[in-house]
Tab-separated table of C-alpha atoms and ligand atoms in Angstrom:
chain	number	residue	atom	x	y	z
A	1185	MET	CA	-39.309	132.274	-26.789
A	1186	ILE	CA	-37.114	129.340	-27.861
A	1187	SER	CA	-38.091	126.434	-30.090
A	1188	VAL	CA	-36.704	123.078	-31.059
A	1189	THR	CA	-37.943	120.650	-33.726
A	1190	CYS	CA	-36.885	117.016	-33.970
A	1191	VAL	CA	-37.698	113.722	-35.645
A	1192	ALA	CA	-37.635	110.242	-34.103
A	1193	PRO	CA	-37.957	106.776	-35.568
A	1194	VAL	CA	-40.178	103.908	-35.140
A	1195	ASN	CA	-38.693	100.707	-33.646
A	1196	ILE	CA	-39.972	97.181	-34.213
A	1197	ALA	CA	-39.230	94.603	-31.454
A	1198	LEU	CA	-37.410	91.396	-32.439
A	1199	ILE	CA	-37.626	90.070	-28.870
A	1200	LYS	CA	-40.939	91.560	-27.485
A	1201	TYR	CA	-41.521	93.473	-24.417
A	1202	TRP	CA	-44.761	92.194	-22.928
A	1203	GLY	CA	-45.630	92.567	-19.235
A	1204	LYS	CA	-44.760	95.102	-16.512
A	1205	ARG	CA	-43.564	94.699	-12.991
A	1206	HIS	CA	-44.418	98.311	-12.224
A	1207	GLU	CA	-47.279	99.971	-13.995
A	1208	GLU	CA	-46.349	103.675	-13.285
A	1209	LEU	CA	-42.624	103.536	-13.755
A	1210	ILE	CA	-43.156	101.234	-16.740
A	1211	LEU	CA	-40.716	98.600	-15.646
A	1212	PRO	CA	-40.736	95.414	-17.814
A	1213	ILE	CA	-40.661	91.773	-16.765
A	1214	ASN	CA	-38.143	90.920	-19.417
A	1215	ASP	CA	-35.472	92.478	-21.607
A	1216	SER	CA	-36.371	93.278	-25.292
A	1217	ILE	CA	-34.470	93.920	-28.498
A	1218	SER	CA	-35.593	96.026	-31.407
A	1219	MET	CA	-34.468	97.376	-34.760
A	1220	THR	CA	-34.898	101.107	-35.421
A	1221	LEU	CA	-36.440	101.933	-38.751
A	1222	SER	CA	-35.332	104.702	-41.064
A	1223	THR	CA	-37.048	108.038	-40.499
A	1224	ASP	CA	-37.200	108.545	-44.234
A	1225	GLU	CA	-40.284	106.317	-44.426
A	1226	LEU	CA	-41.733	106.442	-40.915
A	1227	CYS	CA	-41.237	109.037	-38.078
A	1228	ALA	CA	-42.711	111.175	-35.486
A	1229	LYS	CA	-41.902	114.934	-35.708
A	1230	THR	CA	-42.197	117.274	-32.708
A	1231	THR	CA	-41.756	120.978	-31.991
A	1232	VAL	CA	-41.343	122.251	-28.462
A	1233	THR	CA	-41.503	125.991	-27.718
A	1234	ALA	CA	-40.811	127.342	-24.277
A	1235	SER	CA	-41.665	130.930	-23.387
A	1236	GLU	CA	-41.779	133.008	-20.228
A	1237	THR	CA	-45.066	134.392	-21.469
A	1238	PHE	CA	-46.944	131.065	-21.804
A	1239	GLU	CA	-49.546	130.657	-19.139
A	1240	ARG	CA	-49.858	126.832	-19.279
A	1241	ASN	CA	-48.477	123.814	-20.911
A	1242	ARG	CA	-50.306	122.773	-24.125
A	1243	MET	CA	-49.921	119.964	-26.664
A	1244	TRP	CA	-51.342	119.251	-30.115
A	1245	LEU	CA	-51.132	115.657	-31.466
A	1246	ASN	CA	-51.699	115.364	-35.212
A	1247	GLY	CA	-53.328	118.773	-35.089
A	1248	GLU	CA	-55.810	118.095	-32.199
A	1249	GLU	CA	-55.184	119.585	-28.771
A	1250	VAL	CA	-54.714	116.999	-26.066
A	1251	PRO	CA	-55.084	117.741	-22.390
A	1252	PHE	CA	-52.111	117.997	-20.067
A	1253	GLU	CA	-53.474	115.987	-17.146
A	1254	GLU	CA	-51.860	115.702	-13.764
A	1255	GLY	CA	-50.437	112.205	-13.293
A	1256	SER	CA	-50.578	111.458	-17.091
A	1257	ARG	CA	-47.584	109.918	-18.884
A	1258	LEU	CA	-47.115	113.116	-20.710
A	1259	THR	CA	-46.861	115.156	-17.422
A	1260	ARG	CA	-44.574	112.630	-15.910
A	1261	CYS	CA	-42.205	112.751	-18.886
A	1262	LEU	CA	-42.058	116.581	-18.692
A	1263	LYS	CA	-41.453	116.475	-14.952
A	1264	GLU	CA	-38.635	113.988	-15.449
A	1265	VAL	CA	-37.061	116.095	-18.139
A	1266	HIS	CA	-37.194	119.142	-15.799
A	1267	ARG	CA	-35.532	117.176	-13.062
A	1268	LEU	CA	-32.619	116.250	-15.496
A	1269	ALA	CA	-32.541	119.863	-16.833
A	1270	LEU	CA	-31.794	121.060	-13.334
A	1271	ILE	CA	-28.991	118.593	-12.863
A	1272	ASN	CA	-27.437	118.376	-16.387
A	1273	GLY	CA	-29.044	121.068	-18.523
A	1274	SER	CA	-27.360	124.314	-19.739
A	1275	GLN	CA	-30.007	126.482	-17.922
A	1276	LYS	CA	-30.387	128.549	-21.157
A	1277	VAL	CA	-34.075	127.735	-20.937
A	1278	SER	CA	-35.658	127.857	-17.477
A	1279	PRO	CA	-37.600	124.626	-16.648
A	1280	SER	CA	-40.150	126.987	-14.948
A	1281	TRP	CA	-41.225	128.332	-18.379
A	1282	LYS	CA	-44.394	126.661	-19.792
A	1283	VAL	CA	-44.057	124.756	-23.054
A	1284	HIS	CA	-46.220	124.267	-26.132
A	1285	ILE	CA	-45.734	121.005	-27.989
A	1286	ALA	CA	-46.958	119.994	-31.386
A	1287	SER	CA	-46.323	116.416	-32.619
A	1288	VAL	CA	-47.268	114.597	-35.856
A	1289	ASN	CA	-46.681	111.208	-37.354
A	1290	ASN	CA	-45.699	111.106	-41.079
A	1291	PHE	CA	-47.670	107.837	-41.418
A	1292	PRO	CA	-51.414	107.271	-41.131
A	1293	THR	CA	-52.539	106.169	-37.650
A	1294	ALA	CA	-54.730	103.658	-39.447
A	1295	ALA	CA	-51.524	101.792	-40.304
A	1296	GLY	CA	-51.553	100.678	-36.758
A	1297	LEU	CA	-47.768	100.995	-36.500
A	1298	ALA	CA	-45.917	101.751	-33.238
A	1299	SER	CA	-46.739	105.445	-33.176
A	1300	SER	CA	-46.492	105.892	-29.358
A	1301	ALA	CA	-42.849	104.749	-29.347
A	1302	ALA	CA	-41.799	107.224	-31.984
A	1303	GLY	CA	-43.990	109.931	-30.426
A	1304	TYR	CA	-42.677	109.714	-26.923
A	1305	ALA	CA	-39.120	109.253	-28.096
A	1306	CYS	CA	-39.491	112.474	-30.143
A	1307	LEU	CA	-41.058	114.448	-27.269
A	1308	VAL	CA	-38.374	113.430	-24.806
A	1309	TYR	CA	-35.527	113.938	-27.327
A	1310	SER	CA	-36.901	117.420	-28.347
A	1311	LEU	CA	-37.220	118.408	-24.632
A	1312	ALA	CA	-33.691	117.198	-24.084
A	1313	ARG	CA	-32.463	119.413	-26.984
A	1314	LEU	CA	-34.375	122.361	-25.588
A	1315	TYR	CA	-32.711	122.105	-22.180
A	1316	ASP	CA	-29.333	120.848	-23.528
A	1317	ILE	CA	-29.566	117.532	-21.618
A	1318	PRO	CA	-27.257	114.846	-23.130
A	1319	LEU	CA	-28.656	111.689	-24.742
A	1320	ASP	CA	-27.576	109.074	-22.304
A	1321	GLU	CA	-28.987	106.032	-20.486
A	1322	GLU	CA	-30.830	108.303	-18.011
A	1323	LEU	CA	-32.739	109.986	-20.775
A	1324	THR	CA	-33.940	106.513	-21.957
A	1325	THR	CA	-35.579	106.127	-18.524
A	1326	VAL	CA	-37.661	109.275	-19.271
A	1327	ALA	CA	-38.847	107.991	-22.619
A	1328	ARG	CA	-39.605	104.670	-21.006
A	1329	GLN	CA	-42.147	106.396	-18.742
A	1330	GLY	CA	-44.040	107.702	-21.796
A	1331	SER	CA	-44.383	104.354	-23.427
A	1332	GLY	CA	-42.051	101.400	-22.610
A	1333	SER	CA	-41.075	100.722	-26.239
A	1334	ALA	CA	-40.248	104.447	-26.679
A	1335	CYS	CA	-36.874	104.091	-24.843
A	1336	ARG	CA	-35.620	101.911	-27.613
A	1337	SER	CA	-36.437	104.667	-30.248
A	1338	LEU	CA	-33.746	106.965	-28.800
A	1339	TYR	CA	-31.122	105.064	-30.643
A	1340	GLY	CA	-30.606	103.898	-34.174
A	1341	GLY	CA	-29.554	100.348	-35.291
A	1342	PHE	CA	-30.225	97.482	-32.951
A	1343	VAL	CA	-31.203	98.313	-29.316
A	1344	GLN	CA	-31.641	96.385	-26.143
A	1345	TRP	CA	-33.917	97.559	-23.398
A	1346	HIS	CA	-32.571	96.098	-20.012
A	1347	ARG	CA	-35.326	95.237	-17.630
A	1348	GLY	CA	-33.185	96.284	-14.736
A	1349	GLU	CA	-33.441	95.024	-11.170
A	1350	LEU	CA	-33.860	98.178	-9.085
A	1351	THR	CA	-37.292	99.218	-7.706
A	1352	ASN	CA	-36.792	102.832	-8.746
A	1353	GLY	CA	-36.169	101.849	-12.375
A	1354	SER	CA	-32.867	103.740	-12.759
A	1355	ASP	CA	-31.293	100.641	-14.253
A	1356	SER	CA	-34.183	99.904	-16.679
A	1357	VAL	CA	-32.508	101.569	-19.646
A	1358	ALA	CA	-32.071	101.172	-23.416
A	1359	LYS	CA	-28.590	100.622	-24.845
A	1360	PRO	CA	-27.344	100.332	-28.405
A	1361	ILE	CA	-26.213	96.838	-29.477
A	1362	ALA	CA	-25.007	97.884	-33.011
A	1363	SER	CA	-25.455	100.924	-35.092
A	1364	SER	CA	-27.455	101.165	-38.348
A	1365	LYS	CA	-24.112	101.057	-40.295
A	1366	HIS	CA	-23.233	97.692	-38.786
A	1367	TRP	CA	-25.923	95.905	-40.927
A	1368	PRO	CA	-26.931	98.472	-43.474
A	1369	ASN	CA	-28.475	96.005	-45.872
A	1370	MET	CA	-31.147	94.993	-43.275
A	1371	HIS	CA	-34.407	95.922	-44.973
A	1372	VAL	CA	-38.073	95.632	-43.911
A	1373	LEU	CA	-41.309	95.212	-45.836
A	1374	ILE	CA	-44.327	96.301	-43.791
A	1375	LEU	CA	-47.434	94.657	-44.972
A	1376	VAL	CA	-50.283	96.874	-43.774
A	1377	VAL	CA	-53.150	94.476	-43.488
A	1378	ASN	CA	-56.693	95.565	-44.241
A	1379	ASP	CA	-58.265	95.543	-40.919
A	1380	GLU	CA	-60.815	97.852	-39.184
A	1381	ARG	CA	-61.051	96.136	-35.879
A	1382	LYS	CA	-59.926	98.064	-32.792
A	1383	LYS	CA	-57.138	96.184	-30.963
A	1384	THR	CA	-56.837	95.837	-27.224
A	1385	ALA	CA	-54.228	98.501	-26.432
A	1386	SER	CA	-50.835	97.032	-25.533
A	1387	THR	CA	-50.956	98.554	-22.076
A	1388	LYS	CA	-54.176	96.806	-21.141
A	1389	GLY	CA	-53.360	93.634	-22.989
A	1390	MET	CA	-50.048	93.017	-21.234
A	1391	GLN	CA	-51.574	93.858	-17.849
A	1392	GLN	CA	-54.161	91.084	-18.427
A	1393	SER	CA	-51.333	88.770	-19.547
A	1394	VAL	CA	-49.317	89.344	-16.420
A	1395	ASN	CA	-52.499	88.752	-14.252
A	1396	THR	CA	-53.760	85.643	-16.030
A	1397	SER	CA	-51.227	83.916	-18.270
A	1398	GLN	CA	-49.486	80.976	-16.795
A	1399	LEU	CA	-46.962	80.851	-19.576
A	1400	ILE	CA	-45.680	84.451	-19.251
A	1401	ARG	CA	-43.420	83.774	-16.279
A	1402	HIS	CA	-41.681	80.905	-18.075
A	1403	ARG	CA	-41.136	83.160	-21.100
A	1404	ALA	CA	-39.725	86.039	-18.887
A	1405	ASP	CA	-37.595	83.917	-16.659
A	1406	LYS	CA	-36.282	81.139	-19.018
A	1407	VAL	CA	-36.838	81.844	-22.720
A	1408	VAL	CA	-36.090	85.534	-23.117
A	1409	PRO	CA	-32.676	85.603	-21.415
A	1410	GLU	CA	-31.483	82.830	-23.780
A	1411	ARG	CA	-32.894	84.470	-26.743
A	1412	ILE	CA	-31.371	87.899	-25.874
A	1413	ALA	CA	-27.926	86.261	-25.781
A	1414	GLN	CA	-28.467	84.436	-28.994
A	1415	LEU	CA	-29.982	87.342	-30.942
A	1416	THR	CA	-27.250	89.778	-29.764
A	1417	GLU	CA	-24.624	87.374	-31.097
A	1418	ALA	CA	-26.529	86.877	-34.388
A	1419	ILE	CA	-26.715	90.708	-34.765
A	1420	GLU	CA	-22.994	91.112	-33.981
A	1421	SER	CA	-22.039	88.498	-36.497
A	1422	ARG	CA	-24.680	89.459	-39.078
A	1423	ASP	CA	-26.045	85.929	-39.042
A	1424	PHE	CA	-29.347	86.273	-40.838
A	1425	GLN	CA	-30.371	82.603	-40.334
A	1426	THR	CA	-30.267	82.823	-36.541
A	1427	PHE	CA	-31.633	86.360	-36.501
A	1428	ALA	CA	-34.602	85.189	-38.585
A	1429	GLU	CA	-35.341	82.049	-36.577
A	1430	ILE	CA	-35.264	83.822	-33.195
A	1431	THR	CA	-37.356	86.782	-34.478
A	1432	MET	CA	-40.103	84.471	-35.864
A	1433	LYS	CA	-40.131	82.230	-32.778
A	1434	ASP	CA	-40.341	85.212	-30.437
A	1435	SER	CA	-43.217	86.748	-32.351
A	1436	ASN	CA	-45.035	83.367	-32.207
A	1437	GLN	CA	-44.380	83.095	-28.478
A	1438	PHE	CA	-45.653	86.585	-27.822
A	1439	HIS	CA	-48.857	85.788	-29.636
A	1440	ALA	CA	-49.125	82.512	-27.765
A	1441	ILE	CA	-48.939	84.380	-24.485
A	1442	ALA	CA	-51.576	86.833	-25.850
A	1443	LEU	CA	-53.761	83.798	-26.439
A	1444	ASP	CA	-52.949	82.363	-23.046
A	1445	THR	CA	-54.370	85.547	-21.573
A	1446	TYR	CA	-57.821	85.305	-20.204
A	1447	PRO	CA	-59.841	86.610	-21.918
A	1448	PRO	CA	-57.461	86.112	-24.833
A	1449	CYS	CA	-55.920	88.986	-26.732
A	1450	VAL	CA	-56.249	88.138	-30.435
A	1451	TYR	CA	-53.950	90.431	-32.483
A	1452	MET	CA	-53.214	88.474	-35.558
A	1453	ASN	CA	-55.989	87.860	-38.104
A	1454	ASP	CA	-56.452	85.300	-40.882
A	1455	VAL	CA	-54.316	87.331	-43.211
A	1456	SER	CA	-51.576	87.539	-40.598
A	1457	HIS	CA	-51.569	83.776	-40.274
A	1458	LYS	CA	-51.468	83.435	-44.033
A	1459	ILE	CA	-48.401	85.734	-44.169
A	1460	ALA	CA	-46.608	83.661	-41.441
A	1461	SER	CA	-47.336	80.405	-43.409
A	1462	PHE	CA	-46.261	82.047	-46.661
A	1463	VAL	CA	-42.860	83.049	-45.077
A	1464	HIS	CA	-42.226	79.503	-43.921
A	1465	GLU	CA	-43.201	78.043	-47.371
A	1466	TYR	CA	-41.141	80.630	-49.162
A	1467	ASN	CA	-38.038	79.919	-46.967
A	1468	GLU	CA	-38.500	76.269	-47.647
A	1469	ILE	CA	-38.595	76.817	-51.391
A	1470	MET	CA	-35.558	79.103	-51.231
A	1471	GLY	CA	-33.623	76.514	-49.336
A	1472	SER	CA	-32.710	78.808	-46.450
A	1473	LEU	CA	-34.186	81.612	-44.395
A	1474	HIS	CA	-34.559	84.550	-46.753
A	1475	ALA	CA	-37.304	86.350	-44.764
A	1476	ALA	CA	-38.505	86.623	-41.218
A	1477	TYR	CA	-41.825	87.919	-39.920
A	1478	THR	CA	-42.785	89.626	-36.751
A	1479	PHE	CA	-46.185	90.868	-35.595
A	1480	ASP	CA	-46.928	93.373	-32.697
A	1481	ALA	CA	-50.161	93.931	-31.077
A	1482	GLY	CA	-52.062	94.171	-34.352
A	1483	PRO	CA	-52.437	92.193	-37.676
A	1484	ASN	CA	-49.687	93.962	-39.723
A	1485	ALA	CA	-46.621	92.067	-40.687
A	1486	CYS	CA	-43.002	93.283	-40.615
A	1487	LEU	CA	-40.827	91.167	-42.864
A	1488	TYR	CA	-37.098	91.411	-42.346
A	1489	VAL	CA	-35.083	90.652	-45.467
A	1490	LEU	CA	-31.632	91.487	-46.714
A	1491	GLU	CA	-31.499	94.130	-49.413
A	1492	GLU	CA	-30.316	91.754	-52.083
A	1493	ASN	CA	-33.343	89.528	-51.447
A	1494	VAL	CA	-35.988	92.228	-51.475
A	1495	PRO	CA	-36.895	91.988	-55.276
A	1496	GLU	CA	-37.456	88.229	-55.083
A	1497	LEU	CA	-39.389	88.403	-51.831
A	1498	LEU	CA	-41.575	91.246	-53.068
A	1499	ASN	CA	-42.189	89.379	-56.270
A	1500	ALA	CA	-43.240	86.304	-54.324
A	1501	VAL	CA	-45.489	88.441	-51.977
A	1502	GLN	CA	-47.265	89.990	-54.890
A	1503	ARG	CA	-47.723	86.653	-56.580
A	1504	VAL	CA	-49.356	85.129	-53.551
A	1505	PHE	CA	-51.176	88.297	-52.290
A	1506	PRO	CA	-52.035	90.077	-55.471
A	1507	SER	CA	-53.546	93.596	-55.359
A	1508	ASP	CA	-56.111	95.083	-57.738
A	1509	SER	CA	-54.718	98.556	-56.936
A	1510	ASP	CA	-53.797	100.378	-60.120
A	1511	ASP	CA	-51.911	103.007	-58.297
A	1512	SER	CA	-48.601	101.337	-57.628
A	1513	ALA	CA	-46.994	104.485	-56.092
A	1514	THR	CA	-49.596	104.486	-53.227
A	1515	TYR	CA	-49.583	100.654	-52.924
A	1516	LEU	CA	-45.813	100.216	-52.727
A	1517	ARG	CA	-44.410	103.021	-50.665
A	1518	GLY	CA	-40.929	103.849	-49.413
A	1519	LEU	CA	-37.655	102.733	-50.859
A	1520	SER	CA	-37.685	101.801	-54.569
A	1521	VAL	CA	-37.064	98.174	-55.447
A	1522	PRO	CA	-34.335	97.567	-57.969
A	1523	LYS	CA	-35.200	95.319	-60.851
A	1524	ALA	CA	-32.528	92.848	-59.861
A	1525	ASP	CA	-31.519	89.711	-61.622
A	1526	ASN	CA	-32.344	87.609	-58.670
A	1527	ILE	CA	-36.018	87.482	-59.534
A	1528	HIS	CA	-34.970	85.371	-62.497
A	1529	ARG	CA	-32.666	83.380	-60.294
A	1530	ILE	CA	-35.653	81.998	-58.455
A	1531	GLY	CA	-36.258	79.745	-61.423
A	1532	ASP	CA	-39.471	78.443	-62.912
A	1533	ALA	CA	-39.792	75.509	-60.574
A	1534	ALA	CA	-39.719	77.732	-57.581
A	1535	LYS	CA	-42.138	80.204	-59.170
A	1536	THR	CA	-44.579	77.388	-59.907
A	1537	LYS	CA	-44.353	76.290	-56.304
A	1538	ILE	CA	-44.884	79.855	-55.036
A	1539	ASP	CA	-47.900	80.200	-57.399
A	1540	SER	CA	-49.494	77.089	-56.142
A	1541	LEU	CA	-49.229	77.989	-52.397
A	1542	ASP	CA	-52.718	77.618	-50.846
A	1543	VAL	CA	-52.301	80.634	-48.562
A	1544	SER	CA	-53.104	82.960	-51.421
A	1545	ALA	CA	-55.450	85.996	-50.823
A	1546	ARG	CA	-56.513	88.982	-53.010
A	1547	ASN	CA	-56.351	92.560	-51.778
A	1548	ALA	CA	-55.080	91.384	-48.408
A	1549	PHE	CA	-53.043	94.535	-47.746
A	1550	ARG	CA	-53.893	98.207	-47.751
A	1551	TYR	CA	-50.344	98.948	-48.921
A	1552	ILE	CA	-46.745	97.847	-48.485
A	1553	ILE	CA	-43.947	100.038	-46.994
A	1554	HIS	CA	-40.401	99.238	-47.947
A	1555	THR	CA	-37.846	100.630	-45.415
A	1556	LYS	CA	-34.643	99.756	-43.762
A	1557	VAL	CA	-32.619	99.962	-40.589
A	1558	GLY	CA	-32.086	103.617	-39.576
A	1559	GLU	CA	-30.638	106.107	-37.187
A	1560	GLY	CA	-31.901	107.616	-34.006
A	1561	PRO	CA	-33.602	110.904	-33.457
A	1562	ARG	CA	-32.150	114.225	-34.730
A	1563	GLU	CA	-32.720	117.906	-34.584
A	1564	LEU	CA	-34.070	119.772	-37.617
A	1565	ASN	CA	-33.656	123.397	-38.492
A	1566	ASP	CA	-36.413	126.004	-37.754
A	1567	GLU	CA	-38.022	125.807	-41.128
A	1568	ASN	CA	-39.415	122.495	-40.103
A	1569	SER	CA	-41.166	123.943	-37.021
A	1570	LEU	CA	-44.761	122.832	-36.391
A	1571	LEU	CA	-45.457	125.854	-34.220
A	1572	ILE	CA	-45.410	129.637	-35.104
A	1573	ASN	CA	-45.285	131.861	-32.094
A	1574	GLY	CA	-46.243	128.838	-29.987
A	1575	LEU	CA	-49.332	127.951	-31.924
A	1576	PRO	CA	-49.874	125.227	-34.530
A	1577	LEU	CA	-49.293	126.383	-38.075
A	1578	ASP	CA	-52.830	125.960	-39.202
A	1579	ASN	CA	-54.317	127.958	-36.291
B	1654	LIG	C1	-46.150	94.375	-28.627
B	1654	LIG	O1	-44.691	100.193	-25.359
B	1654	LIG	O2	-46.926	100.341	-26.481
B	1654	LIG	O3	-45.140	96.413	-29.416
B	1654	LIG	O4	-45.373	100.605	-22.161
B	1654	LIG	O5	-47.811	100.228	-21.944
B	1654	LIG	O6	-46.992	102.051	-23.488
B	1654	LIG	P1	-46.667	100.658	-22.882
B	1654	LIG	O7	-46.725	99.584	-24.069
B	1654	LIG	P2	-46.021	99.712	-25.539
B	1654	LIG	O8	-45.845	98.143	-25.791
B	1654	LIG	C2	-45.338	97.548	-26.993
B	1654	LIG	C3	-45.546	96.116	-27.062
B	1654	LIG	C4	-45.147	95.455	-28.357
B	1654	LIG	C5	-43.757	94.781	-28.243
B	1654	LIG	C6	-42.571	95.719	-28.145
B	1654	LIG	O9	-42.537	96.823	-28.815
B	1654	LIG	O10	-41.537	95.284	-27.563
């Protein structure tokens, strides 16, 4: 019996992946770029155990057993890893042995954050460690077949998923643009919006967009290639102004495509729109772009902000969107926020303007997570295992 435990990060797209040209292989119609978030605040954790004595493959997700169905994304990923293990692996574990897999997210599913990306990246990375397969471009094609956005979570920092041209998908790979150390003061505030509605899953939503949106082709053919080049340059030169503008525009265009879908996919809610307006007003008051928003297939906002500007942004967010929560540790999670002088630098005139913004809403968020750019997946020692003798700890 041999076991491996790993953690993998969440990534948030700056230029969105939306639309497939091949459903099963998960081949996208456009390139995308994301930033990987630190695993200290958000991550998936997976243990994979292989044994000669296991009779069948089994998996537990957040403690609940999930079926290993023929033809599922899970089975496809396992088969693909086995193929690579036979070519590249050390053969210390035979791919013919059955595996037991346990995976958990360290953040509530209710947060509606990209759990499938971290989950599949962690699964594929853990299997790769088990069979001694190197982390290379080919491995990203396996994670991609679990969930498209998962291929970007195999690297830290800033990552591009290249759509590729080939019909077999072998060139549809993720590649790093810059490591987390390149722009270490890039921070994120995730505003987890109170919302109980069930969203249209990304897989179905993007399928409907490809079938019905007239705007999506223009986006894929004309807009995204230009934006990829501009954003790559902005990341390379740590140009926050360009970074922020492209990120916000691309989020807006993705939601415009979602609305151009028939029937429309509505992911942002009233609070999301208030947050977007707030960011624009705030940047106006500050005299340059100090924050950028992006929204995925749900109402939560990710605000990108440089570390030195976090205290003033958070202060403004909390002025405009006050919370009645008296438990500040649960309300404001993640990295601590230094009591920096720049809150005072805003000046009274700006504070008055912020206080009079008409987008204000009370108790608009469940909580706020403060995190930053982070590194890719890594292996943990055996003490962190989620399986004992191949069974979940609590069984
Ligand atoms: C809006 O990767 O979840 O978050 O490939 O069907 O599993 P599937 O979709 P998924 O889509 C993510 C869409 C997005 C944008 C992005 O992450 O690029």
